GROMACS .gro file of C-alpha atoms in nm:
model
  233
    1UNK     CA    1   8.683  10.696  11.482
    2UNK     CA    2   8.699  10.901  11.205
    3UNK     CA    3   8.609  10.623  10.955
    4UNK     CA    4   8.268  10.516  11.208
    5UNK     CA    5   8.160  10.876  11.189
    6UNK     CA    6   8.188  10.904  10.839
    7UNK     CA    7   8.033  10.544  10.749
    8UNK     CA    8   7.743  10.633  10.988
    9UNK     CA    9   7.664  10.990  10.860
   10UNK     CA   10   7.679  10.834  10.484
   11UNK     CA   11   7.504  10.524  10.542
   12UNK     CA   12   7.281  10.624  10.816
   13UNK     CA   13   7.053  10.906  10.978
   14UNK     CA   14   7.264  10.895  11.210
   15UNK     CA   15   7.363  11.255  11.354
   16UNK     CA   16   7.740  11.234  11.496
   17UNK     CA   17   7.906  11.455  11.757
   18UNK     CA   18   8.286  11.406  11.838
   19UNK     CA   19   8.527  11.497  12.134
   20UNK     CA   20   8.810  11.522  11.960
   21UNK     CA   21   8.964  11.718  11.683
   22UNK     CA   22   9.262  11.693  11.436
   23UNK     CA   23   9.309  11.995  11.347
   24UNK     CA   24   9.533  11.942  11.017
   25UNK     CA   25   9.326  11.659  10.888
   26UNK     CA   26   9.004  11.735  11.032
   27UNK     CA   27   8.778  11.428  11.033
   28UNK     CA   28   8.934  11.274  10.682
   29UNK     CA   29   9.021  10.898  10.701
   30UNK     CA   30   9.344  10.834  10.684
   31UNK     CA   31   9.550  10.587  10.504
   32UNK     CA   32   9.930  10.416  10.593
   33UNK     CA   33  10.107  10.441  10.895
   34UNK     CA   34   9.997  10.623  11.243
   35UNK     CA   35  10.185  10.903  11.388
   36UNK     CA   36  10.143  11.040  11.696
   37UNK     CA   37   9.935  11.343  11.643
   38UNK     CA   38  10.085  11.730  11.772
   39UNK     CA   39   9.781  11.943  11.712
   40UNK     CA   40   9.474  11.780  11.864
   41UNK     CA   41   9.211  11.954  12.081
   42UNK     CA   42   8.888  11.824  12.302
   43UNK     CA   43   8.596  12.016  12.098
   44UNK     CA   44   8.216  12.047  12.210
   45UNK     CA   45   8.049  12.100  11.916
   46UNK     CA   46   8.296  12.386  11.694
   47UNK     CA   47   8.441  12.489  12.009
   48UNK     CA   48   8.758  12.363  12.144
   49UNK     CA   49   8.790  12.257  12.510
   50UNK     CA   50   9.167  12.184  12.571
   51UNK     CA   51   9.452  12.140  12.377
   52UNK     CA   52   9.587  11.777  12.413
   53UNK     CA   53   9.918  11.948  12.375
   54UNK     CA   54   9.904  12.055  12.719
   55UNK     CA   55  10.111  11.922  12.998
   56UNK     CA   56   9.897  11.664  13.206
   57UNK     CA   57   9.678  11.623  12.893
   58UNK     CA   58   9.607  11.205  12.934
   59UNK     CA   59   9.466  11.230  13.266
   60UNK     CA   60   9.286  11.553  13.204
   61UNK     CA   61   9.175  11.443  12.823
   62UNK     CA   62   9.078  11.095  12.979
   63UNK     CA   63   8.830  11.288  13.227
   64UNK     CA   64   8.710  11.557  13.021
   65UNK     CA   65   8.567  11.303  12.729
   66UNK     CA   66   8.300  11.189  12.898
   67UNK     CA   67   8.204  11.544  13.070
   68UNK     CA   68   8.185  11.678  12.732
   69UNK     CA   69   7.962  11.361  12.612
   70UNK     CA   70   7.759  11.411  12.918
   71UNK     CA   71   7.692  11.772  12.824
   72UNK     CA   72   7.577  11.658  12.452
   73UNK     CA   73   7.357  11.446  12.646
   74UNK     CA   74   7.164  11.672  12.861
   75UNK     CA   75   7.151  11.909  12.575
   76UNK     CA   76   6.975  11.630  12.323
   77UNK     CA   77   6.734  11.539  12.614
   78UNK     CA   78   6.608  11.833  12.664
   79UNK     CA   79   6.524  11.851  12.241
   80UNK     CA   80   6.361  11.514  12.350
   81UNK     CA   81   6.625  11.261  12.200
   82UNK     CA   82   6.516  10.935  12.411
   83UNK     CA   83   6.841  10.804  12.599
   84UNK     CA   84   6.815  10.497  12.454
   85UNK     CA   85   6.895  10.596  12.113
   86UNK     CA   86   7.217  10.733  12.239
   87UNK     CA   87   7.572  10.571  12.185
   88UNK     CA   88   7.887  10.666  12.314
   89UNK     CA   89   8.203  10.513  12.174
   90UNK     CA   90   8.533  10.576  12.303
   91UNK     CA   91   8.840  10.400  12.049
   92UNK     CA   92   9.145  10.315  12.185
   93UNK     CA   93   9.468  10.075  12.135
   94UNK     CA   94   9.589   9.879  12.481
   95UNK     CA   95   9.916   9.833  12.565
   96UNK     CA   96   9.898   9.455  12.746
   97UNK     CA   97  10.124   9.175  12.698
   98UNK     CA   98  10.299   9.085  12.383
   99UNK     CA   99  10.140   8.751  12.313
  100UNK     CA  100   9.791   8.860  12.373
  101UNK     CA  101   9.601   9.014  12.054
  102UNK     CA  102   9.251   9.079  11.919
  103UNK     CA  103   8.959   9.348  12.051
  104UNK     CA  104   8.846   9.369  12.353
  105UNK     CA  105   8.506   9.614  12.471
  106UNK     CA  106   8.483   9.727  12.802
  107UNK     CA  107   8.137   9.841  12.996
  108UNK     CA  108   8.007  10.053  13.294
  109UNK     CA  109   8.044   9.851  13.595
  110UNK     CA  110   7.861   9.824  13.919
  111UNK     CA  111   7.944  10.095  14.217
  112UNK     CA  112   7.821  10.197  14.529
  113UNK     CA  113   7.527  10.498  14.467
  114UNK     CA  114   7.792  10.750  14.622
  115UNK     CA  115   8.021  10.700  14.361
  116UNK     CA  116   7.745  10.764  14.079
  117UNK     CA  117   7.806  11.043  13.851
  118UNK     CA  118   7.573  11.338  13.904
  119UNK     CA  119   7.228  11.269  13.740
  120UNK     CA  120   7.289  10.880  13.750
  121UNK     CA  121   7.121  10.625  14.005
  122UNK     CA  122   7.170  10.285  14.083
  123UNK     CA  123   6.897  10.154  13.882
  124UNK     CA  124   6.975  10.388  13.561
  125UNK     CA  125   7.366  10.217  13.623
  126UNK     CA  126   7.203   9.881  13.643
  127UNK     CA  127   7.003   9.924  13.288
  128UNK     CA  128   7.318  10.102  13.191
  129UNK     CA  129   7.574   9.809  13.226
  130UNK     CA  130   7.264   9.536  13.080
  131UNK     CA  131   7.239   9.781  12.746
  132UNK     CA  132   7.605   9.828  12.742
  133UNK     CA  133   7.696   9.458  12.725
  134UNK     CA  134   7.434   9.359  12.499
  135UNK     CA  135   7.573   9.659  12.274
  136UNK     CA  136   7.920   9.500  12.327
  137UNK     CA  137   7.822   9.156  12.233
  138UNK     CA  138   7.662   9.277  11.911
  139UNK     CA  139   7.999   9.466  11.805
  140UNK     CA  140   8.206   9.163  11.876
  141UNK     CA  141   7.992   8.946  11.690
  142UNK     CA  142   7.978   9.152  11.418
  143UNK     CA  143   8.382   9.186  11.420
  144UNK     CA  144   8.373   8.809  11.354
  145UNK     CA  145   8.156   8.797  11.070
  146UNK     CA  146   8.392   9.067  10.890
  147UNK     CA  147   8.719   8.802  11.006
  148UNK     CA  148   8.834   9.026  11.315
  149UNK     CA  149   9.039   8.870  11.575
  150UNK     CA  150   8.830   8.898  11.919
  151UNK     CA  151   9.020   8.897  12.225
  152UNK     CA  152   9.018   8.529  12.427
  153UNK     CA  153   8.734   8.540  12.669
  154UNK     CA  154   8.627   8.705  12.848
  155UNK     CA  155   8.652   9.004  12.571
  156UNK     CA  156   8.350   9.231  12.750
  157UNK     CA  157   8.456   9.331  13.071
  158UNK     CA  158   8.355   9.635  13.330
  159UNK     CA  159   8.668   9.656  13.536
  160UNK     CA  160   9.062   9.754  13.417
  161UNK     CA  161   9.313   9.515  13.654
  162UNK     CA  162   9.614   9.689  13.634
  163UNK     CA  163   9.913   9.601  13.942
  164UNK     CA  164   9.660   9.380  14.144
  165UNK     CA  165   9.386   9.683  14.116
  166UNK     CA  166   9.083   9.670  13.914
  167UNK     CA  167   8.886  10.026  13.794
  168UNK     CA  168   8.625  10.083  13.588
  169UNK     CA  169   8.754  10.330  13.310
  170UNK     CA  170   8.685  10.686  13.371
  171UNK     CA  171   8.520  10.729  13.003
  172UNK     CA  172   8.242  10.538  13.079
  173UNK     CA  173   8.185  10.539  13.461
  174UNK     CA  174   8.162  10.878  13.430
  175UNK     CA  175   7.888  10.904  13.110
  176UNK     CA  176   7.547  10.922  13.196
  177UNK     CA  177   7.461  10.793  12.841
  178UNK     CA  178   7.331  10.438  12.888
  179UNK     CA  179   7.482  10.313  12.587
  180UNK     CA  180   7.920  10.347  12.687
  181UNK     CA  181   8.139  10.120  12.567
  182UNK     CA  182   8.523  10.194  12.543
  183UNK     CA  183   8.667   9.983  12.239
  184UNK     CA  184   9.012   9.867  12.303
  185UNK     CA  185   9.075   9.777  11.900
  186UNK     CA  186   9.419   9.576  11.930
  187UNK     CA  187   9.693   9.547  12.144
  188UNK     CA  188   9.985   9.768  12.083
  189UNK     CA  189  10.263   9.523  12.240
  190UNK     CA  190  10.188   9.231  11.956
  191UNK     CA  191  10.371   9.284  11.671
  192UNK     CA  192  10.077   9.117  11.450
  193UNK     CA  193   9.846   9.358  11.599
  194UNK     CA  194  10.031   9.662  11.531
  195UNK     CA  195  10.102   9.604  11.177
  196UNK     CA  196   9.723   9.554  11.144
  197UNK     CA  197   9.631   9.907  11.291
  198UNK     CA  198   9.868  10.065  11.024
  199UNK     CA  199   9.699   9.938  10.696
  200UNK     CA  200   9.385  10.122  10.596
  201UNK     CA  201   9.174   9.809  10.501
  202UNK     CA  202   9.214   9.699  10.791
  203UNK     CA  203   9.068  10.025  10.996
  204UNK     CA  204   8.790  10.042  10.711
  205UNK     CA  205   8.672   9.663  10.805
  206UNK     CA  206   8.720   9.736  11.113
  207UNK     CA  207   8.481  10.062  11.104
  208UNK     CA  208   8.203   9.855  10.900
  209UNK     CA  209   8.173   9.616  11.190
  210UNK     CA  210   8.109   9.884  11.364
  211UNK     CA  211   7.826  10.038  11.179
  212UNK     CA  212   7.681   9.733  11.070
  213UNK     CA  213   7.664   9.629  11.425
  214UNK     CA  214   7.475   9.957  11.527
  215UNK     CA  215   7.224   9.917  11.254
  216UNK     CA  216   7.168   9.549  11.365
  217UNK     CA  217   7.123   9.666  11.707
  218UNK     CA  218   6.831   9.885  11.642
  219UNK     CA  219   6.650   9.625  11.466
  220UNK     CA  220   6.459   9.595  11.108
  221UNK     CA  221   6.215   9.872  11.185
  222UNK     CA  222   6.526  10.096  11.188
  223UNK     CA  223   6.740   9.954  10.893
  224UNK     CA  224   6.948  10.162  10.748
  225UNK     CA  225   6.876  10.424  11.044
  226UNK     CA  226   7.129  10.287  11.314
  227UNK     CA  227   7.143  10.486  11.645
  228UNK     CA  228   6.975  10.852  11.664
  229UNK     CA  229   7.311  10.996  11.780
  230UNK     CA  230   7.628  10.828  11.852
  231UNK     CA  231   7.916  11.053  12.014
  232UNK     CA  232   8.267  10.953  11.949
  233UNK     CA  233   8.612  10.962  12.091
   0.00000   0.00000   0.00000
């Protein structure tokens, strides 16, 4: 995340809003092997939310990303930021089986209108999951041109199957930004994959397929522009 936000602010006109915070290295990118972090917080803007500390923090950290995202939202709508020139990324690592490897993207998803978050209808959703995907398809293409491994199809999906139930994950069924996708980068259980997420060229490729994807995705007219804002997690 950290090495997106500070490719697009550099190489872009991009402005960048985050949900979470390190607090002892800030947003600096970060070389060598990952730890697991002790002092990060949810933030909105320069003020933080919750401390990720906290007991119950996954569940409540997993919920609270894309209420904070949402509120960025609303507030850059009402300065007259067109929707459509919004991105939300969420990064993550999954945890699957140890012979699968390579990213995998996943989208909104389809639900019954009830189910909607506030200020979301069925035919928003609908445009939603159509912008999503083509967003997706974009990334992964652009993660093989820079020799990334893509997960084996089908590597865009809108539903989690987890112990014979499928989901759609919280961090985008609950954004009303049209643009969600949640990036699943590698898969912790392969040994291959995990020794990839430690080096640092490998996060920085991984970072520029990001951005160049982005800037590809807003077309010629908009080189070297890439999305209008673009909140990360």
């Amino acid at each position: 995340m950290c090495r997106v936000k500070q490719l697009l602010e550099t190489k872009t006109r991009a402005r960048v809003y985050t949900t979470i915070l390190d607090r002892s290295s800030g947003y600096k990118p970060l070389d060598g092997m990952i730890h697991q972090d002790t002092d990060e917080w949810l933030v909105m803007g320069k003020k933080r939310v919750y401390d990720l500390r906290s007991k119950g923090a996954t569940r409540r950290g997993v919920n609270e990303r894309p209420r904070i995202a949402n509120s960025i939202e609303a507030d850059l709508r009402a300065r007259g930021v067109p929707d459509e020139r919004m991105v939300f990324l969420s990064f993550h690592a999954d945890a699957l089986h140890g012979s699968i490897r390579g990213t995998m993207i996943y989208v909104p998803g389809s639900e019954r209108a009830r189910y909607l978050p506030s200020g979301v209808t069925p035919a928003s959703r609908e445009s939603a999951m159509g912008l999503s995907r083509r967003l997706a398809r974009d990334i992964l293409s652009s993660l093989r041109k820079h020799k990334i491994l893509v997960h084996p199809n089908p590597a865009i999906r809108d539903r989690v199957i987890r112990a014979g139930r499928a989901f759609i994950p919280a961090v985008v069924r609950e954004t009303r930004i049209p643009h969600a996708l949640l990036i699943e980068v590698a898969n912790l259980n392969n040994t291959r994959d995990r020794s990839l997420l430690i080096q640092g060229s490998f996060r920085q490729s991984f970072a520029e397929a990001i951005v160049d994807a982005l800037v590809d995705y807003y077309g010629p007219q908009d080189k070297d522009k890439g999305p209008e804002i673009a909140a990360l997690d």
